[in-house]
Protein backbone atom coordinates (compact mmCIF):
# COMPACT_ATOMS: atom_id res chain seq x y z
CA UNK A 1 0.00 0.00 0.00
CA UNK A 2 1.46 3.31 -1.13
CA UNK A 3 1.16 5.98 1.54
CA UNK A 4 1.85 8.72 -0.97
CA UNK A 5 -0.16 9.08 -4.16
CA UNK A 6 1.18 11.17 -6.98
CA UNK A 7 -0.80 12.55 -9.89
CA UNK A 8 -0.68 12.54 -12.73
CA UNK A 9 1.34 9.37 -13.24
CA UNK A 10 2.40 10.48 -16.74
CA UNK A 11 2.54 13.96 -18.24
CA UNK A 12 3.65 14.90 -21.74
CA UNK A 13 3.69 18.60 -22.60
CA UNK A 14 5.23 21.06 -25.04
CA UNK A 15 8.13 23.31 -24.21
CA UNK A 16 6.96 26.54 -22.61
CA UNK A 17 3.85 25.13 -20.95
CA UNK A 18 3.18 25.20 -17.22
CA UNK A 19 2.38 22.13 -15.15
CA UNK A 20 1.57 21.02 -11.64
CA UNK A 21 2.29 17.66 -10.02
CA UNK A 22 0.47 16.61 -6.88
CA UNK A 23 1.49 14.43 -3.96
CA UNK A 24 -1.26 13.39 -1.55
CA UNK A 25 -1.55 11.29 1.57
CA UNK A 26 -3.92 10.64 4.43
CA UNK A 27 -0.91 10.63 6.75
CA UNK A 28 0.87 13.57 8.32
CA UNK A 29 4.56 13.92 7.54
CA UNK A 30 7.18 15.80 9.50
CA UNK A 31 8.75 16.89 6.23
CA UNK A 32 8.46 16.20 2.55
CA UNK A 33 11.15 15.97 -0.08
CA UNK A 34 10.99 16.18 -3.86
CA UNK A 35 13.49 14.30 -6.00
CA UNK A 36 14.07 14.10 -9.74
CA UNK A 37 15.38 10.96 -11.36
CA UNK A 38 16.77 10.57 -14.87
CA UNK A 39 17.09 7.22 -16.68
CA UNK A 40 19.93 5.07 -15.39
CA UNK A 41 20.60 7.31 -12.43
CA UNK A 42 19.52 7.57 -8.83
CA UNK A 43 17.09 10.22 -7.59
CA UNK A 44 18.54 13.65 -6.81
CA UNK A 45 17.07 15.92 -4.16
CA UNK A 46 15.38 19.10 -5.37
CA UNK A 47 13.94 20.50 -2.15
CA UNK A 48 12.80 19.71 1.38
CA UNK A 49 9.74 21.39 2.88
CA UNK A 50 9.19 21.22 6.61
CA UNK A 51 6.56 23.71 7.74
CA UNK A 52 2.85 23.43 6.92
CA UNK A 53 1.97 26.02 4.28
CA UNK A 54 5.61 26.49 3.31
CA UNK A 55 6.40 27.59 -0.23
CA UNK A 56 9.87 27.22 -1.74
CA UNK A 57 11.02 28.37 -5.15
CA UNK A 58 13.90 26.93 -7.12
CA UNK A 59 14.24 28.94 -10.35
CA UNK A 60 11.16 27.89 -12.39
CA UNK A 61 10.04 25.29 -9.84
CA UNK A 62 7.68 26.16 -6.98
CA UNK A 63 7.06 23.68 -4.16
CA UNK A 64 4.28 23.93 -1.62
CA UNK A 65 3.64 21.91 1.53
CA UNK A 66 0.01 21.66 2.57
CA UNK A 67 -1.13 23.36 5.78
CA UNK A 68 -1.88 19.98 7.35
CA UNK A 69 1.44 18.53 6.14
CA UNK A 70 -0.38 15.73 4.29
CA UNK A 71 0.09 16.91 0.74
CA UNK A 72 2.41 18.83 -1.52
CA UNK A 73 2.58 20.20 -5.02
CA UNK A 74 5.28 20.98 -7.53
CA UNK A 75 4.61 23.66 -10.14
CA UNK A 76 6.92 24.18 -13.11
CA UNK A 77 6.68 27.37 -15.12
CA UNK A 78 7.67 27.45 -18.78
CA UNK A 79 8.83 23.84 -18.88
CA UNK A 80 11.96 23.00 -20.84
CA UNK A 81 13.14 19.69 -22.36
CA UNK A 82 15.78 19.53 -19.63
CA UNK A 83 12.97 19.20 -17.07
CA UNK A 84 12.14 15.75 -18.45
CA UNK A 85 12.42 13.05 -15.80
CA UNK A 86 10.68 11.12 -13.04
CA UNK A 87 9.58 13.39 -10.21
CA UNK A 88 9.26 11.68 -6.85
CA UNK A 89 7.84 13.01 -3.62
CA UNK A 90 8.97 11.40 -0.37
CA UNK A 91 7.41 11.85 3.04
CA UNK A 92 9.31 11.53 6.29
CA UNK A 93 7.75 10.00 9.40
CA UNK A 94 10.25 9.54 12.16
CA UNK A 95 13.39 8.35 10.44
CA UNK A 96 11.64 6.54 7.60
CA UNK A 97 11.38 8.15 4.17
CA UNK A 98 8.56 6.78 1.99
CA UNK A 99 8.41 7.53 -1.71
CA UNK A 100 5.42 8.08 -3.93
CA UNK A 101 5.06 6.23 -7.23
CA UNK A 102 6.38 9.16 -9.22
CA UNK A 103 5.26 11.36 -12.09
CA UNK A 104 6.98 10.77 -15.40
CA UNK A 105 7.29 14.14 -17.12
CA UNK A 106 8.22 14.50 -20.78
CA UNK A 107 8.75 17.97 -22.19
CA UNK A 108 8.78 17.98 -25.97
CA UNK A 109 10.77 20.65 -27.85
CA UNK B 1 34.28 13.93 -3.35
CA UNK B 2 33.08 10.56 -4.62
CA UNK B 3 29.39 9.84 -4.50
CA UNK B 4 27.66 6.60 -3.58
CA UNK B 5 29.22 3.76 -5.55
CA UNK B 6 27.32 0.62 -6.43
CA UNK B 7 28.28 -2.54 -8.27
CA UNK B 8 27.53 -4.26 -10.48
CA UNK B 9 25.52 -1.85 -12.64
CA UNK B 10 23.80 -4.70 -14.42
CA UNK B 11 23.27 -8.34 -13.55
CA UNK B 12 21.38 -11.03 -15.45
CA UNK B 13 20.81 -14.37 -13.75
CA UNK B 14 18.51 -17.34 -13.97
CA UNK B 15 15.88 -17.91 -11.33
CA UNK B 16 17.00 -19.79 -8.23
CA UNK B 17 20.54 -18.43 -8.60
CA UNK B 18 22.11 -16.22 -5.91
CA UNK B 19 23.12 -12.61 -6.50
CA UNK B 20 24.88 -9.96 -4.44
CA UNK B 21 25.07 -6.19 -4.72
CA UNK B 22 27.69 -3.97 -3.15
CA UNK B 23 27.47 -0.36 -2.00
CA UNK B 24 30.09 2.09 -0.80
CA UNK B 25 28.43 5.17 0.73
CA UNK B 26 29.75 8.70 0.85
CA UNK B 27 32.58 8.96 3.34
CA UNK B 28 31.34 9.94 6.78
CA UNK B 29 27.69 9.08 6.14
CA UNK B 30 26.43 6.98 9.01
CA UNK B 31 23.04 6.11 7.54
CA UNK B 32 22.79 3.69 4.63
CA UNK B 33 19.63 2.60 2.82
CA UNK B 34 18.78 -0.12 0.34
CA UNK B 35 15.74 0.55 -1.84
CA UNK B 36 14.15 -1.52 -4.61
CA UNK B 37 12.64 0.28 -7.57
CA UNK B 38 10.41 -1.37 -10.13
CA UNK B 39 10.12 0.15 -13.59
CA UNK B 40 8.19 3.41 -13.56
CA UNK B 41 7.58 3.32 -9.82
CA UNK B 42 9.04 4.95 -6.75
CA UNK B 43 11.73 3.33 -4.61
CA UNK B 44 10.58 1.02 -1.78
CA UNK B 45 12.70 0.75 1.33
CA UNK B 46 14.23 -2.64 2.03
CA UNK B 47 16.53 -1.85 4.93
CA UNK B 48 18.13 1.10 6.74
CA UNK B 49 21.38 1.02 8.70
CA UNK B 50 22.63 3.42 11.33
CA UNK B 51 26.35 2.65 11.36
CA UNK B 52 26.49 -1.16 11.46
CA UNK B 53 23.06 -1.65 13.03
CA UNK B 54 20.00 -2.50 10.93
CA UNK B 55 17.40 -0.19 12.50
CA UNK B 56 14.59 -0.70 9.98
CA UNK B 57 14.34 -4.00 8.12
CA UNK B 58 10.61 -4.55 8.41
CA UNK B 59 10.14 -4.57 4.64
CA UNK B 60 13.05 -6.88 3.84
CA UNK B 61 11.81 -10.32 2.65
CA UNK B 62 13.96 -12.21 5.08
CA UNK B 63 13.31 -15.63 3.60
CA UNK B 64 15.51 -14.85 0.62
CA UNK B 65 17.07 -11.43 1.20
CA UNK B 66 19.92 -10.64 3.54
CA UNK B 67 22.11 -7.61 4.07
CA UNK B 68 25.13 -6.69 6.07
CA UNK B 69 27.14 -3.59 6.83
CA UNK B 70 30.25 -4.77 8.53
CA UNK B 71 32.33 -2.02 10.17
CA UNK B 72 29.59 0.46 9.41
CA UNK B 73 30.93 1.51 6.03
CA UNK B 74 30.13 -0.42 2.85
CA UNK B 75 27.23 -2.81 2.58
CA UNK B 76 26.18 -5.92 0.70
CA UNK B 77 22.65 -6.97 -0.24
CA UNK B 78 22.14 -10.61 -1.16
CA UNK B 79 19.27 -12.51 -2.72
CA UNK B 80 19.23 -16.29 -2.55
CA UNK B 81 17.51 -17.81 -4.38
CA UNK B 82 16.35 -15.16 -6.84
CA UNK B 83 12.82 -15.24 -8.24
CA UNK B 84 11.40 -13.71 -11.41
CA UNK B 85 9.67 -11.00 -9.38
CA UNK B 86 12.98 -9.80 -8.00
CA UNK B 87 13.81 -8.15 -11.32
CA UNK B 88 14.21 -4.47 -10.44
CA UNK B 89 16.77 -1.75 -9.82
CA UNK B 90 18.37 -1.95 -6.39
CA UNK B 91 19.34 1.50 -5.15
CA UNK B 92 21.71 2.27 -2.34
CA UNK B 93 21.60 5.66 -0.64
CA UNK B 94 23.46 7.29 2.21
CA UNK B 95 22.84 10.23 4.48
CA UNK B 96 24.84 12.15 7.04
CA UNK B 97 21.73 12.39 9.17
CA UNK B 98 19.36 9.63 10.06
CA UNK B 99 16.79 12.23 10.97
CA UNK B 100 13.71 13.03 9.01
CA UNK B 101 15.03 16.02 7.09
CA UNK B 102 18.27 14.53 5.89
CA UNK B 103 19.02 14.50 2.19
CA UNK B 104 19.55 11.07 0.70
CA UNK B 105 22.34 10.66 -1.82
CA UNK B 106 21.69 7.80 -4.19
CA UNK B 107 23.99 5.62 -6.23
CA UNK B 108 23.25 4.82 -9.87
CA UNK B 109 21.66 1.52 -8.90
CA UNK B 110 22.14 -2.12 -9.79
CA UNK B 111 19.70 -3.38 -12.39
CA UNK B 112 18.80 -7.03 -11.86
CA UNK B 113 17.13 -9.17 -14.49
CA UNK B 114 15.99 -12.65 -13.43
CA UNK B 115 15.23 -15.02 -16.32
mmCIF file of C-alpha atoms in Angstrom:
data_model
loop_
_atom_site.group_PDB
_atom_site.id
_atom_site.type_symbol
_atom_site.label_atom_id
_atom_site.label_comp_id
_atom_site.label_asym_id
_atom_site.label_seq_id
_atom_site.Cartn_x
_atom_site.Cartn_y
_atom_site.Cartn_z
ATOM 1 C CA UNK A 1 0.000 0.000 0.000
ATOM 2 C CA UNK A 2 1.460 3.311 -1.127
ATOM 3 C CA UNK A 3 1.164 5.984 1.536
ATOM 4 C CA UNK A 4 1.853 8.723 -0.970
ATOM 5 C CA UNK A 5 -0.155 9.080 -4.161
ATOM 6 C CA UNK A 6 1.177 11.175 -6.982
ATOM 7 C CA UNK A 7 -0.802 12.547 -9.888
ATOM 8 C CA UNK A 8 -0.685 12.540 -12.733
ATOM 9 C CA UNK A 9 1.345 9.374 -13.240
ATOM 10 C CA UNK A 10 2.397 10.479 -16.737
ATOM 11 C CA UNK A 11 2.540 13.955 -18.243
ATOM 12 C CA UNK A 12 3.647 14.903 -21.739
ATOM 13 C CA UNK A 13 3.693 18.603 -22.596
ATOM 14 C CA UNK A 14 5.226 21.060 -25.042
ATOM 15 C CA UNK A 15 8.125 23.308 -24.208
ATOM 16 C CA UNK A 16 6.961 26.539 -22.606
ATOM 17 C CA UNK A 17 3.850 25.127 -20.948
ATOM 18 C CA UNK A 18 3.183 25.204 -17.218
ATOM 19 C CA UNK A 19 2.376 22.128 -15.154
ATOM 20 C CA UNK A 20 1.574 21.019 -11.639
ATOM 21 C CA UNK A 21 2.289 17.659 -10.024
ATOM 22 C CA UNK A 22 0.468 16.610 -6.876
ATOM 23 C CA UNK A 23 1.490 14.429 -3.962
ATOM 24 C CA UNK A 24 -1.261 13.390 -1.551
ATOM 25 C CA UNK A 25 -1.546 11.294 1.566
ATOM 26 C CA UNK A 26 -3.921 10.637 4.428
ATOM 27 C CA UNK A 27 -0.907 10.631 6.755
ATOM 28 C CA UNK A 28 0.875 13.570 8.318
ATOM 29 C CA UNK A 29 4.556 13.918 7.542
ATOM 30 C CA UNK A 30 7.176 15.798 9.498
ATOM 31 C CA UNK A 31 8.751 16.888 6.231
ATOM 32 C CA UNK A 32 8.455 16.197 2.546
ATOM 33 C CA UNK A 33 11.150 15.966 -0.075
ATOM 34 C CA UNK A 34 10.992 16.180 -3.863
ATOM 35 C CA UNK A 35 13.492 14.301 -6.002
ATOM 36 C CA UNK A 36 14.074 14.102 -9.741
ATOM 37 C CA UNK A 37 15.380 10.962 -11.362
ATOM 38 C CA UNK A 38 16.774 10.570 -14.872
ATOM 39 C CA UNK A 39 17.090 7.221 -16.683
ATOM 40 C CA UNK A 40 19.933 5.069 -15.394
ATOM 41 C CA UNK A 41 20.599 7.309 -12.428
ATOM 42 C CA UNK A 42 19.521 7.565 -8.827
ATOM 43 C CA UNK A 43 17.090 10.225 -7.592
ATOM 44 C CA UNK A 44 18.541 13.652 -6.814
ATOM 45 C CA UNK A 45 17.068 15.917 -4.162
ATOM 46 C CA UNK A 46 15.380 19.105 -5.374
ATOM 47 C CA UNK A 47 13.940 20.497 -2.153
ATOM 48 C CA UNK A 48 12.802 19.714 1.383
ATOM 49 C CA UNK A 49 9.736 21.387 2.879
ATOM 50 C CA UNK A 50 9.191 21.220 6.606
ATOM 51 C CA UNK A 51 6.560 23.710 7.745
ATOM 52 C CA UNK A 52 2.855 23.431 6.916
ATOM 53 C CA UNK A 53 1.974 26.018 4.278
ATOM 54 C CA UNK A 54 5.615 26.489 3.307
ATOM 55 C CA UNK A 55 6.398 27.586 -0.230
ATOM 56 C CA UNK A 56 9.865 27.222 -1.742
ATOM 57 C CA UNK A 57 11.023 28.367 -5.149
ATOM 58 C CA UNK A 58 13.898 26.934 -7.117
ATOM 59 C CA UNK A 59 14.240 28.937 -10.346
ATOM 60 C CA UNK A 60 11.164 27.888 -12.390
ATOM 61 C CA UNK A 61 10.040 25.295 -9.839
ATOM 62 C CA UNK A 62 7.679 26.156 -6.979
ATOM 63 C CA UNK A 63 7.059 23.682 -4.164
ATOM 64 C CA UNK A 64 4.281 23.928 -1.620
ATOM 65 C CA UNK A 65 3.640 21.910 1.527
ATOM 66 C CA UNK A 66 0.008 21.655 2.574
ATOM 67 C CA UNK A 67 -1.129 23.355 5.778
ATOM 68 C CA UNK A 68 -1.885 19.981 7.349
ATOM 69 C CA UNK A 69 1.435 18.534 6.141
ATOM 70 C CA UNK A 70 -0.378 15.728 4.293
ATOM 71 C CA UNK A 71 0.095 16.915 0.742
ATOM 72 C CA UNK A 72 2.408 18.834 -1.516
ATOM 73 C CA UNK A 73 2.577 20.200 -5.018
ATOM 74 C CA UNK A 74 5.284 20.984 -7.527
ATOM 75 C CA UNK A 75 4.609 23.662 -10.143
ATOM 76 C CA UNK A 76 6.916 24.178 -13.112
ATOM 77 C CA UNK A 77 6.679 27.366 -15.121
ATOM 78 C CA UNK A 78 7.670 27.452 -18.783
ATOM 79 C CA UNK A 79 8.833 23.840 -18.879
ATOM 80 C CA UNK A 80 11.964 23.003 -20.844
ATOM 81 C CA UNK A 81 13.143 19.694 -22.359
ATOM 82 C CA UNK A 82 15.777 19.526 -19.628
ATOM 83 C CA UNK A 83 12.967 19.201 -17.069
ATOM 84 C CA UNK A 84 12.139 15.748 -18.447
ATOM 85 C CA UNK A 85 12.418 13.051 -15.803
ATOM 86 C CA UNK A 86 10.680 11.117 -13.045
ATOM 87 C CA UNK A 87 9.576 13.388 -10.207
ATOM 88 C CA UNK A 88 9.261 11.684 -6.846
ATOM 89 C CA UNK A 89 7.843 13.006 -3.617
ATOM 90 C CA UNK A 90 8.970 11.397 -0.367
ATOM 91 C CA UNK A 91 7.414 11.854 3.042
ATOM 92 C CA UNK A 92 9.311 11.526 6.294
ATOM 93 C CA UNK A 93 7.751 10.000 9.399
ATOM 94 C CA UNK A 94 10.248 9.537 12.161
ATOM 95 C CA UNK A 95 13.391 8.351 10.442
ATOM 96 C CA UNK A 96 11.640 6.537 7.600
ATOM 97 C CA UNK A 97 11.376 8.146 4.167
ATOM 98 C CA UNK A 98 8.556 6.776 1.990
ATOM 99 C CA UNK A 99 8.410 7.532 -1.710
ATOM 100 C CA UNK A 100 5.418 8.080 -3.934
ATOM 101 C CA UNK A 101 5.057 6.229 -7.229
ATOM 102 C CA UNK A 102 6.380 9.157 -9.218
ATOM 103 C CA UNK A 103 5.257 11.362 -12.088
ATOM 104 C CA UNK A 104 6.980 10.766 -15.399
ATOM 105 C CA UNK A 105 7.292 14.137 -17.122
ATOM 106 C CA UNK A 106 8.215 14.502 -20.777
ATOM 107 C CA UNK A 107 8.747 17.974 -22.193
ATOM 108 C CA UNK A 108 8.782 17.980 -25.971
ATOM 109 C CA UNK A 109 10.768 20.651 -27.851
ATOM 110 C CA UNK B 1 34.284 13.929 -3.355
ATOM 111 C CA UNK B 2 33.079 10.561 -4.617
ATOM 112 C CA UNK B 3 29.385 9.837 -4.503
ATOM 113 C CA UNK B 4 27.659 6.601 -3.576
ATOM 114 C CA UNK B 5 29.223 3.765 -5.546
ATOM 115 C CA UNK B 6 27.317 0.619 -6.434
ATOM 116 C CA UNK B 7 28.275 -2.535 -8.273
ATOM 117 C CA UNK B 8 27.525 -4.264 -10.476
ATOM 118 C CA UNK B 9 25.522 -1.847 -12.640
ATOM 119 C CA UNK B 10 23.801 -4.698 -14.416
ATOM 120 C CA UNK B 11 23.269 -8.344 -13.546
ATOM 121 C CA UNK B 12 21.377 -11.033 -15.450
ATOM 122 C CA UNK B 13 20.811 -14.373 -13.747
ATOM 123 C CA UNK B 14 18.512 -17.342 -13.973
ATOM 124 C CA UNK B 15 15.881 -17.906 -11.327
ATOM 125 C CA UNK B 16 17.000 -19.792 -8.225
ATOM 126 C CA UNK B 17 20.540 -18.432 -8.603
ATOM 127 C CA UNK B 18 22.107 -16.223 -5.914
ATOM 128 C CA UNK B 19 23.121 -12.606 -6.500
ATOM 129 C CA UNK B 20 24.877 -9.961 -4.438
ATOM 130 C CA UNK B 21 25.068 -6.186 -4.718
ATOM 131 C CA UNK B 22 27.693 -3.967 -3.146
ATOM 132 C CA UNK B 23 27.467 -0.365 -2.001
ATOM 133 C CA UNK B 24 30.089 2.087 -0.804
ATOM 134 C CA UNK B 25 28.434 5.172 0.730
ATOM 135 C CA UNK B 26 29.750 8.703 0.854
ATOM 136 C CA UNK B 27 32.578 8.963 3.343
ATOM 137 C CA UNK B 28 31.341 9.937 6.780
ATOM 138 C CA UNK B 29 27.691 9.080 6.136
ATOM 139 C CA UNK B 30 26.435 6.982 9.006
ATOM 140 C CA UNK B 31 23.041 6.113 7.539
ATOM 141 C CA UNK B 32 22.785 3.686 4.633
ATOM 142 C CA UNK B 33 19.633 2.601 2.819
ATOM 143 C CA UNK B 34 18.784 -0.117 0.335
ATOM 144 C CA UNK B 35 15.735 0.554 -1.842
ATOM 145 C CA UNK B 36 14.145 -1.519 -4.607
ATOM 146 C CA UNK B 37 12.635 0.277 -7.574
ATOM 147 C CA UNK B 38 10.407 -1.371 -10.131
ATOM 148 C CA UNK B 39 10.119 0.148 -13.589
ATOM 149 C CA UNK B 40 8.190 3.411 -13.556
ATOM 150 C CA UNK B 41 7.584 3.323 -9.819
ATOM 151 C CA UNK B 42 9.041 4.955 -6.745
ATOM 152 C CA UNK B 43 11.730 3.329 -4.605
ATOM 153 C CA UNK B 44 10.583 1.024 -1.784
ATOM 154 C CA UNK B 45 12.703 0.753 1.334
ATOM 155 C CA UNK B 46 14.233 -2.638 2.029
ATOM 156 C CA UNK B 47 16.534 -1.852 4.934
ATOM 157 C CA UNK B 48 18.131 1.095 6.739
ATOM 158 C CA UNK B 49 21.376 1.024 8.702
ATOM 159 C CA UNK B 50 22.629 3.418 11.332
ATOM 160 C CA UNK B 51 26.347 2.646 11.357
ATOM 161 C CA UNK B 52 26.491 -1.164 11.464
ATOM 162 C CA UNK B 53 23.057 -1.653 13.028
ATOM 163 C CA UNK B 54 19.999 -2.499 10.930
ATOM 164 C CA UNK B 55 17.403 -0.192 12.504
ATOM 165 C CA UNK B 56 14.586 -0.700 9.981
ATOM 166 C CA UNK B 57 14.344 -4.003 8.121
ATOM 167 C CA UNK B 58 10.608 -4.552 8.412
ATOM 168 C CA UNK B 59 10.144 -4.570 4.641
ATOM 169 C CA UNK B 60 13.049 -6.877 3.844
ATOM 170 C CA UNK B 61 11.812 -10.317 2.645
ATOM 171 C CA UNK B 62 13.965 -12.206 5.078
ATOM 172 C CA UNK B 63 13.312 -15.633 3.602
ATOM 173 C CA UNK B 64 15.508 -14.848 0.620
ATOM 174 C CA UNK B 65 17.067 -11.426 1.200
ATOM 175 C CA UNK B 66 19.918 -10.641 3.537
ATOM 176 C CA UNK B 67 22.109 -7.613 4.067
ATOM 177 C CA UNK B 68 25.128 -6.686 6.070
ATOM 178 C CA UNK B 69 27.140 -3.586 6.828
ATOM 179 C CA UNK B 70 30.253 -4.767 8.530
ATOM 180 C CA UNK B 71 32.335 -2.024 10.171
ATOM 181 C CA UNK B 72 29.588 0.462 9.415
ATOM 182 C CA UNK B 73 30.925 1.511 6.027
ATOM 183 C CA UNK B 74 30.130 -0.417 2.855
ATOM 184 C CA UNK B 75 27.235 -2.810 2.575
ATOM 185 C CA UNK B 76 26.181 -5.921 0.698
ATOM 186 C CA UNK B 77 22.652 -6.968 -0.245
ATOM 187 C CA UNK B 78 22.145 -10.607 -1.162
ATOM 188 C CA UNK B 79 19.265 -12.508 -2.720
ATOM 189 C CA UNK B 80 19.233 -16.290 -2.548
ATOM 190 C CA UNK B 81 17.507 -17.812 -4.379
ATOM 191 C CA UNK B 82 16.355 -15.163 -6.842
ATOM 192 C CA UNK B 83 12.820 -15.244 -8.236
ATOM 193 C CA UNK B 84 11.400 -13.713 -11.406
ATOM 194 C CA UNK B 85 9.668 -11.003 -9.380
ATOM 195 C CA UNK B 86 12.984 -9.800 -8.003
ATOM 196 C CA UNK B 87 13.812 -8.146 -11.320
ATOM 197 C CA UNK B 88 14.211 -4.465 -10.437
ATOM 198 C CA UNK B 89 16.774 -1.746 -9.816
ATOM 199 C CA UNK B 90 18.372 -1.947 -6.389
ATOM 200 C CA UNK B 91 19.341 1.499 -5.153
ATOM 201 C CA UNK B 92 21.711 2.274 -2.340
ATOM 202 C CA UNK B 93 21.602 5.662 -0.635
ATOM 203 C CA UNK B 94 23.462 7.294 2.208
ATOM 204 C CA UNK B 95 22.840 10.231 4.478
ATOM 205 C CA UNK B 96 24.839 12.153 7.037
ATOM 206 C CA UNK B 97 21.735 12.387 9.174
ATOM 207 C CA UNK B 98 19.364 9.626 10.065
ATOM 208 C CA UNK B 99 16.791 12.232 10.972
ATOM 209 C CA UNK B 100 13.707 13.031 9.010
ATOM 210 C CA UNK B 101 15.027 16.019 7.085
ATOM 211 C CA UNK B 102 18.271 14.531 5.886
ATOM 212 C CA UNK B 103 19.025 14.504 2.190
ATOM 213 C CA UNK B 104 19.549 11.070 0.698
ATOM 214 C CA UNK B 105 22.344 10.663 -1.823
ATOM 215 C CA UNK B 106 21.694 7.798 -4.189
ATOM 216 C CA UNK B 107 23.986 5.622 -6.233
ATOM 217 C CA UNK B 108 23.246 4.815 -9.867
ATOM 218 C CA UNK B 109 21.656 1.520 -8.904
ATOM 219 C CA UNK B 110 22.144 -2.121 -9.795
ATOM 220 C CA UNK B 111 19.702 -3.382 -12.394
ATOM 221 C CA UNK B 112 18.798 -7.028 -11.857
ATOM 222 C CA UNK B 113 17.127 -9.174 -14.488
ATOM 223 C CA UNK B 114 15.995 -12.645 -13.432
ATOM 224 C CA UNK B 115 15.225 -15.019 -16.317
#
